[in-house]
Short mmCIF file of C-alpha atoms in Angstrom, two decimals:
data_model
loop_
_atom_site.label_atom_id
_atom_site.label_comp_id
_atom_site.label_asym_id
_atom_site.label_seq_id
_atom_site.Cartn_x
_atom_site.Cartn_y
_atom_site.Cartn_z
CA MET A 1013 -23.96 -123.78 -7.60
CA PRO A 1014 -26.02 -125.37 -4.80
CA PHE A 1015 -26.55 -123.46 -1.58
CA THR A 1016 -24.97 -125.14 1.43
CA SER A 1017 -25.96 -123.36 4.64
CA LEU A 1018 -29.50 -122.68 5.80
CA THR A 1019 -28.69 -118.98 5.82
CA GLU A 1020 -27.77 -119.12 2.13
CA LYS A 1021 -30.87 -121.17 1.31
CA LEU A 1022 -33.17 -118.73 3.09
CA ALA A 1023 -31.50 -115.79 1.35
CA ALA A 1024 -32.17 -117.48 -1.99
CA LEU A 1025 -35.74 -118.35 -1.03
CA THR A 1026 -36.66 -114.85 0.10
CA GLY A 1027 -34.39 -112.76 -2.09
CA THR A 1028 -34.03 -114.28 -5.55
CA THR A 1029 -36.38 -114.68 -8.51
CA THR A 1030 -36.62 -118.06 -10.20
CA GLU A 1031 -37.98 -119.34 -13.48
CA THR A 1032 -39.23 -122.81 -14.26
CA GLU A 1033 -41.17 -124.51 -17.03
CA VAL A 1034 -44.69 -125.67 -16.23
CA ARG A 1035 -47.33 -127.45 -18.25
CA PRO A 1036 -51.03 -128.09 -17.55
CA ARG A 1037 -52.03 -131.62 -16.62
CA TYR A 1038 -54.23 -133.74 -18.83
CA GLU A 1039 -56.83 -134.18 -16.09
CA GLY A 1040 -57.58 -130.44 -16.19
CA ASN A 1041 -58.92 -130.72 -19.73
CA ASN A 1042 -62.71 -130.94 -19.34
CA ILE A 1043 -64.03 -129.18 -22.45
CA ASN A 1044 -62.30 -129.42 -25.85
CA THR A 1045 -58.62 -128.66 -25.13
CA TRP A 1046 -59.06 -125.80 -22.65
CA ILE A 1047 -57.69 -126.01 -19.12
CA GLY A 1048 -59.88 -125.03 -16.18
CA PHE A 1049 -59.04 -122.55 -13.42
CA LYS A 1050 -58.24 -125.29 -10.91
CA HIS A 1051 -55.40 -126.66 -13.01
CA VAL A 1052 -54.10 -123.19 -13.83
CA ASN A 1053 -53.77 -122.79 -10.07
CA TYR A 1054 -52.00 -126.14 -9.92
CA MET A 1055 -49.38 -124.69 -12.28
CA VAL A 1056 -48.98 -121.73 -9.95
CA GLU A 1057 -48.55 -124.16 -7.04
CA GLU A 1058 -45.94 -126.15 -8.97
CA ALA A 1059 -44.00 -122.95 -9.70
CA VAL A 1060 -43.87 -122.12 -5.98
CA LEU A 1061 -42.74 -125.64 -5.11
CA ALA A 1062 -40.02 -125.38 -7.76
CA HIS A 1063 -38.89 -122.09 -6.22
CA PHE A 1064 -38.40 -123.83 -2.87
CA ARG A 1065 -36.50 -126.65 -4.57
CA ALA A 1066 -34.22 -124.18 -6.36
CA ALA A 1067 -33.34 -122.62 -3.00
CA GLY A 1068 -32.42 -126.02 -1.57
CA LEU A 1069 -35.53 -126.23 0.63
CA PRO A 1070 -37.88 -128.69 -1.13
CA SER A 1071 -41.09 -129.64 0.63
CA ARG A 1072 -39.82 -133.16 1.35
CA THR A 1073 -36.73 -131.87 3.15
CA LEU A 1074 -38.76 -129.33 5.11
CA PHE A 1075 -41.06 -132.10 6.35
CA GLN A 1076 -38.60 -134.95 6.93
CA GLU A 1077 -35.65 -133.00 8.30
CA TYR A 1078 -37.23 -130.01 10.01
CA GLY A 1079 -40.79 -131.08 10.81
CA LEU A 1080 -42.35 -128.33 8.67
CA GLY A 1081 -45.28 -128.69 6.32
CA LEU A 1082 -45.27 -126.40 3.29
CA GLU A 1083 -48.78 -124.97 2.97
CA LEU A 1084 -50.18 -122.63 0.36
CA ALA A 1085 -52.29 -120.60 2.77
CA GLU A 1086 -53.50 -117.88 0.42
CA LEU A 1087 -53.88 -117.87 -3.36
CA ASP A 1088 -55.22 -115.06 -5.56
CA THR A 1089 -54.99 -115.72 -9.30
CA ARG A 1090 -55.95 -113.77 -12.41
CA ILE A 1091 -56.20 -115.64 -15.72
CA LEU A 1092 -55.59 -113.24 -18.57
CA ASN A 1093 -55.41 -115.78 -21.40
CA ALA A 1094 -56.68 -119.35 -21.57
CA PHE A 1095 -54.38 -122.34 -21.40
CA HIS A 1096 -54.71 -125.36 -23.68
CA LEU A 1097 -53.40 -128.89 -23.53
CA ASP A 1098 -49.68 -129.29 -24.26
CA GLU A 1099 -48.90 -125.59 -23.94
CA THR A 1100 -45.77 -124.80 -21.96
CA ALA A 1101 -45.30 -121.71 -19.86
CA THR A 1102 -42.37 -120.05 -18.18
CA ALA A 1103 -43.29 -119.51 -14.55
CA THR A 1104 -41.57 -116.64 -12.77
CA VAL A 1105 -41.63 -116.56 -8.97
CA ARG A 1106 -40.59 -113.36 -7.21
CA PRO A 1107 -40.44 -113.11 -3.39
CA THR A 1108 -42.56 -110.28 -1.98
CA GLY A 1109 -42.48 -111.08 1.74
CA ASP A 1110 -41.65 -108.52 4.40
CA GLY A 1111 -39.03 -110.62 6.20
CA ALA A 1112 -41.55 -112.19 8.55
CA SER A 1113 -43.71 -113.91 5.93
CA LEU A 1114 -43.24 -116.03 2.83
CA ALA A 1115 -45.14 -114.30 0.04
CA PHE A 1116 -44.57 -114.51 -3.70
CA ALA A 1117 -45.73 -112.97 -6.95
CA VAL A 1118 -46.07 -115.59 -9.68
CA SER A 1119 -46.59 -115.09 -13.39
CA LEU A 1120 -47.01 -117.58 -16.23
CA SER A 1121 -46.05 -116.64 -19.77
CA LYS A 1122 -46.43 -118.78 -22.88
CA ASP A 1123 -44.28 -116.60 -25.14
CA GLY A 1124 -41.82 -115.32 -22.56
CA LYS A 1125 -43.02 -111.74 -23.04
CA ASN A 1126 -46.68 -111.36 -22.13
CA LYS A 1127 -48.22 -112.49 -18.87
CA ASP A 1128 -51.01 -115.03 -19.28
CA VAL A 1129 -51.55 -115.61 -15.54
CA THR A 1130 -50.62 -113.56 -12.48
CA ALA A 1131 -50.97 -114.73 -8.90
CA LYS A 1132 -50.22 -113.72 -5.34
CA VAL A 1133 -49.29 -116.60 -3.03
CA ARG A 1134 -48.66 -116.76 0.70
CA VAL A 1135 -46.92 -119.82 2.11
CA ALA A 1136 -46.99 -121.03 5.72
CA LEU A 1137 -44.43 -123.42 7.20
CA ARG A 1138 -46.54 -125.32 9.69
CA ARG A 1139 -44.88 -127.19 12.55
CA GLU A 1140 -45.76 -130.88 12.09
CA ARG A 1141 -46.24 -132.74 15.39
CA TYR A 1142 -48.48 -135.59 14.21
CA VAL A 1143 -45.61 -138.05 13.74
CA ASP A 1144 -43.10 -136.62 16.21
CA PRO A 1145 -44.00 -133.89 18.72
CA ALA A 1146 -40.35 -132.92 19.17
CA ASP A 1147 -39.30 -129.52 17.86
CA SER A 1148 -36.95 -130.05 14.89
CA VAL A 1149 -37.09 -126.52 13.49
CA PRO A 1150 -33.63 -124.89 13.29
CA SER A 1151 -33.22 -121.33 14.46
CA GLU A 1152 -32.83 -120.02 10.91
CA LEU A 1153 -36.30 -121.28 9.95
CA ALA A 1154 -37.98 -120.56 13.28
CA PRO A 1155 -39.15 -117.02 12.31
CA TYR A 1156 -41.25 -118.55 9.50
CA ALA A 1157 -42.60 -121.54 11.44
CA VAL A 1158 -46.17 -121.46 12.76
CA GLU A 1159 -48.08 -123.76 15.09
CA ARG A 1160 -51.21 -123.47 12.92
CA ILE A 1161 -51.79 -122.21 9.39
CA ALA A 1162 -54.39 -119.81 10.75
CA THR A 1163 -56.67 -119.53 13.78
CA ALA A 1164 -60.13 -118.09 13.31
CA ALA A 1165 -62.49 -116.88 15.99
CA PRO A 1166 -65.68 -118.96 16.19
CA VAL A 1167 -68.72 -117.46 14.50
CA ARG A 1168 -71.34 -118.82 16.90
CA ASP A 1169 -72.35 -121.77 19.04
CA ALA A 1170 -73.32 -124.87 17.09
CA GLU A 1171 -73.99 -128.48 17.87
CA LEU A 1172 -72.42 -131.13 15.67
CA VAL A 1173 -74.82 -133.87 14.70
CA PRO A 1174 -72.74 -136.28 12.59
CA SER A 1175 -74.37 -137.21 9.30
CA ALA A 1176 -75.74 -140.71 9.15
CA ASP A 1177 -74.49 -141.05 5.56
CA LEU A 1178 -71.16 -139.18 5.87
CA GLY A 1179 -72.74 -135.96 4.65
CA LEU A 1180 -73.72 -137.33 1.25
CA THR A 1181 -77.24 -135.93 1.28
CA ALA A 1182 -77.10 -133.03 3.78
CA THR A 1183 -77.93 -129.75 2.02
CA HIS A 1184 -79.58 -126.45 2.88
CA ARG A 1185 -82.89 -128.13 2.08
CA THR A 1186 -82.48 -130.87 4.70
CA ASP A 1187 -80.01 -129.61 7.32
CA PRO A 1188 -81.20 -126.94 9.83
CA LEU A 1189 -77.78 -125.31 10.27
CA LEU A 1190 -77.13 -125.12 6.53
CA LYS A 1191 -80.58 -123.61 6.08
CA GLU A 1192 -79.64 -120.88 8.58
CA LEU A 1193 -76.31 -120.25 6.84
CA VAL A 1194 -77.96 -119.52 3.48
CA GLU A 1195 -80.89 -117.58 4.87
CA GLY A 1196 -81.26 -114.20 3.18
CA GLY A 1197 -78.56 -114.94 0.62
CA ASN A 1198 -78.49 -116.05 -2.99
CA ALA A 1199 -76.80 -119.27 -1.96
CA ILE A 1200 -76.66 -123.03 -1.66
CA ALA A 1201 -74.94 -125.12 1.03
CA TRP A 1202 -74.05 -128.70 1.78
CA ARG A 1203 -72.09 -130.82 4.22
CA TRP A 1204 -69.05 -132.79 3.13
CA ARG A 1205 -66.83 -135.18 5.07
CA VAL A 1206 -63.20 -134.15 4.58
CA SER A 1207 -61.88 -137.17 2.75
CA TYR A 1208 -58.37 -138.56 2.67
CA PRO A 1209 -57.66 -137.83 -1.06
CA TYR A 1210 -58.08 -134.08 -0.42
CA CYS A 1211 -55.59 -134.00 2.49
CA HIS A 1212 -51.85 -134.07 3.07
CA ASN A 1213 -49.32 -134.19 5.90
CA ASN A 1214 -51.41 -136.91 7.60
CA GLU A 1215 -54.31 -134.78 8.77
CA ARG A 1216 -55.26 -131.57 6.93
CA LEU A 1217 -57.28 -130.43 3.96
CA GLN A 1218 -54.87 -128.69 1.58
CA MET A 1219 -55.21 -125.83 -0.90
CA SER A 1220 -55.79 -128.09 -3.89
CA GLY A 1221 -58.67 -129.66 -1.95
CA TYR A 1222 -60.33 -126.27 -1.55
CA LEU A 1223 -59.84 -125.59 -5.26
CA ARG A 1224 -61.65 -128.84 -6.04
CA LEU A 1225 -64.46 -127.90 -3.66
CA MET A 1226 -64.81 -124.47 -5.26
CA GLU A 1227 -65.15 -126.12 -8.66
CA GLU A 1228 -67.76 -128.50 -7.26
CA ALA A 1229 -69.61 -125.61 -5.61
CA LYS A 1230 -70.06 -123.83 -8.93
CA ASP A 1231 -71.22 -127.10 -10.51
CA ARG A 1232 -73.77 -127.66 -7.75
CA PHE A 1233 -75.04 -124.07 -7.85
CA VAL A 1234 -75.83 -123.91 -11.56
CA ALA A 1235 -77.38 -127.39 -11.48
CA HIS A 1236 -79.56 -126.28 -8.56
CA ARG A 1237 -80.71 -123.28 -10.65
CA GLY A 1238 -81.57 -125.32 -13.74
CA ILE A 1239 -78.61 -124.18 -15.87
CA SER A 1240 -76.20 -127.05 -15.26
CA ILE A 1241 -72.92 -127.07 -17.14
CA LYS A 1242 -74.05 -129.96 -19.35
CA THR A 1243 -77.39 -128.28 -20.03
CA LEU A 1244 -75.74 -125.15 -21.42
CA LEU A 1245 -73.16 -127.24 -23.25
CA ASP A 1246 -75.80 -129.35 -24.97
CA GLU A 1247 -78.25 -126.54 -25.70
CA ARG A 1248 -75.89 -123.66 -26.56
CA LYS A 1249 -72.26 -124.85 -26.53
CA TRP A 1250 -71.67 -122.44 -23.66
CA ILE A 1251 -68.77 -123.10 -21.30
CA PRO A 1252 -67.91 -121.40 -18.00
CA VAL A 1253 -64.76 -119.26 -17.98
CA VAL A 1254 -62.94 -117.91 -14.92
CA PRO A 1255 -60.86 -114.72 -15.05
CA ARG A 1256 -60.11 -114.67 -11.29
CA SER A 1257 -60.21 -116.87 -8.20
CA SER A 1258 -58.94 -116.59 -4.64
CA ILE A 1259 -58.87 -118.75 -1.51
CA ARG A 1260 -57.60 -117.88 1.97
CA PHE A 1261 -57.18 -120.19 4.96
CA LEU A 1262 -58.88 -118.96 8.13
CA ASP A 1263 -58.22 -122.08 10.21
CA GLU A 1264 -57.46 -125.75 9.61
CA ALA A 1265 -59.90 -128.44 8.50
CA LEU A 1266 -58.96 -131.96 9.53
CA MET A 1267 -59.43 -135.29 7.83
CA GLU A 1268 -62.90 -136.77 8.47
CA GLU A 1269 -64.32 -133.58 9.96
CA GLU A 1270 -67.57 -132.47 8.36
CA LEU A 1271 -67.17 -129.30 6.34
CA HIS A 1272 -70.16 -127.00 5.99
CA ILE A 1273 -69.80 -125.32 2.59
CA VAL A 1274 -71.78 -122.23 1.56
CA PHE A 1275 -71.63 -120.89 -2.01
CA THR A 1276 -73.16 -117.44 -2.50
CA VAL A 1277 -73.56 -115.40 -5.66
CA GLU A 1278 -72.70 -111.90 -4.46
CA ASP A 1279 -72.83 -109.81 -7.60
CA VAL A 1280 -73.84 -110.04 -11.25
CA PHE A 1281 -71.92 -107.45 -13.25
CA LYS A 1282 -74.10 -106.22 -16.10
CA ASP A 1283 -74.58 -109.33 -18.23
CA LEU A 1284 -70.96 -110.44 -18.50
CA THR A 1285 -69.63 -111.88 -15.21
CA TYR A 1286 -70.79 -112.87 -11.77
CA THR A 1287 -68.82 -113.11 -8.54
CA SER A 1288 -69.42 -115.87 -6.02
CA ARG A 1289 -68.05 -116.48 -2.53
CA MET A 1290 -67.33 -119.84 -0.94
CA ASP A 1291 -67.25 -120.05 2.87
CA CYS A 1292 -66.28 -123.22 4.70
CA TYR A 1293 -66.87 -124.08 8.36
CA VAL A 1294 -66.40 -126.93 10.81
CA ILE A 1295 -68.09 -127.46 14.15
CA ARG A 1296 -65.43 -127.87 16.81
CA ASP A 1297 -65.88 -127.86 20.60
CA GLY A 1298 -69.46 -126.68 20.21
CA LYS A 1299 -68.52 -123.72 18.02
CA LEU A 1300 -68.94 -122.96 14.32
CA VAL A 1301 -65.40 -122.21 13.11
CA PRO A 1302 -64.62 -120.79 9.65
CA THR A 1303 -61.75 -122.61 7.94
CA ALA A 1304 -61.53 -120.91 4.53
CA THR A 1305 -63.10 -118.26 2.36
CA GLY A 1306 -62.67 -117.47 -1.29
CA THR A 1307 -64.17 -115.85 -4.34
CA ILE A 1308 -64.46 -116.81 -7.98
CA VAL A 1309 -65.51 -114.77 -11.00
CA HIS A 1310 -67.32 -116.54 -13.83
CA GLY A 1311 -68.45 -115.68 -17.31
CA TYR A 1312 -69.56 -117.75 -20.29
CA ALA A 1313 -68.04 -118.40 -23.68
CA VAL A 1314 -69.45 -120.12 -26.72
CA PHE A 1315 -67.25 -122.36 -28.84
CA SER A 1316 -67.61 -122.44 -32.60
CA ASP A 1317 -65.32 -125.38 -33.30
CA ARG A 1318 -62.75 -127.55 -31.54
CA LYS A 1319 -60.28 -124.65 -31.20
CA ASP A 1320 -62.01 -121.28 -31.00
CA TRP A 1321 -64.40 -119.62 -28.55
CA ALA A 1322 -65.73 -116.16 -27.78
CA LEU A 1323 -67.27 -114.53 -24.69
CA VAL A 1324 -71.04 -114.16 -24.71
CA PRO A 1325 -73.36 -112.00 -22.58
CA PHE A 1326 -75.90 -113.63 -20.27
CA ASP A 1327 -79.44 -113.78 -21.57
CA GLU A 1328 -82.52 -113.28 -19.41
CA HIS A 1329 -82.92 -116.98 -18.67
CA VAL A 1330 -79.37 -117.26 -17.29
CA LEU A 1331 -79.56 -113.93 -15.47
CA THR A 1332 -82.78 -115.00 -13.73
CA ALA A 1333 -81.19 -118.28 -12.66
CA LEU A 1334 -78.02 -116.62 -11.33
CA ARG A 1335 -79.99 -114.03 -9.37
CA GLY A 1336 -82.37 -116.59 -7.97
CA GLU A 1337 -85.38 -114.65 -9.18
#
């Protein structure tokens, strides 16, 4: 039975658990038939969007009728078992908010019994004034509406010198500010112009955009250290695996701003996993402003055929590269 009033819809959104069927997308299949962490997170996102639809508050209605953009503002995901092409999962979304926030616990299960993925998600309903500055938010939704997804304090003064080539070649080796940002850390950095395909709601970089950047950051880092993904694939049949990832908005990044991205390896745990942090900044009004931060845990697996793989420990060559020694 569909919910009719906004009060009923909000009660369903914040007080009921929903289940929906999700399936990984074909684009997320990069190696054999396994699905990467980015697309596992896309399934989590789809489950949350389905939860809003089930409550009668789909993202389209929120935007068109009430001037609210649905934003995944925080995402923390643990992958307990790998996903393959064509596998279907039951996604369970349980509200965990405190009455003043929209937070959810999400789990994905392939067999309906065991959890293959667990995630914590925080959603922001951002007032959209780009098209129409008028306030269209009804009183029932007003407690959850925000003017900005997040507002971070500037880190320091910084002068923006726009890249001559839209940030295509600016790295910590060529850009003075990026060089400062990686100084003393086991890190790489580059500048990137926030492009239209990574944005939504007319102006902002969205969560899926940050997931794509985190994937690119890992790719850049290992290539920089001489152990690129293709190198280890060709030489050893090693593939990167991700048991956990997280991203949190600290501010907003706007279309065509230049993002300063720093990827730092923080910790190598024995010879099994390493944890990296991605920090993103823009220069706005003469200040360096953080827009997002996140972490990702990586290991390696070796595949023996088109279906099976097993975790492998790092050898000295890989450990040296990861540590920057």
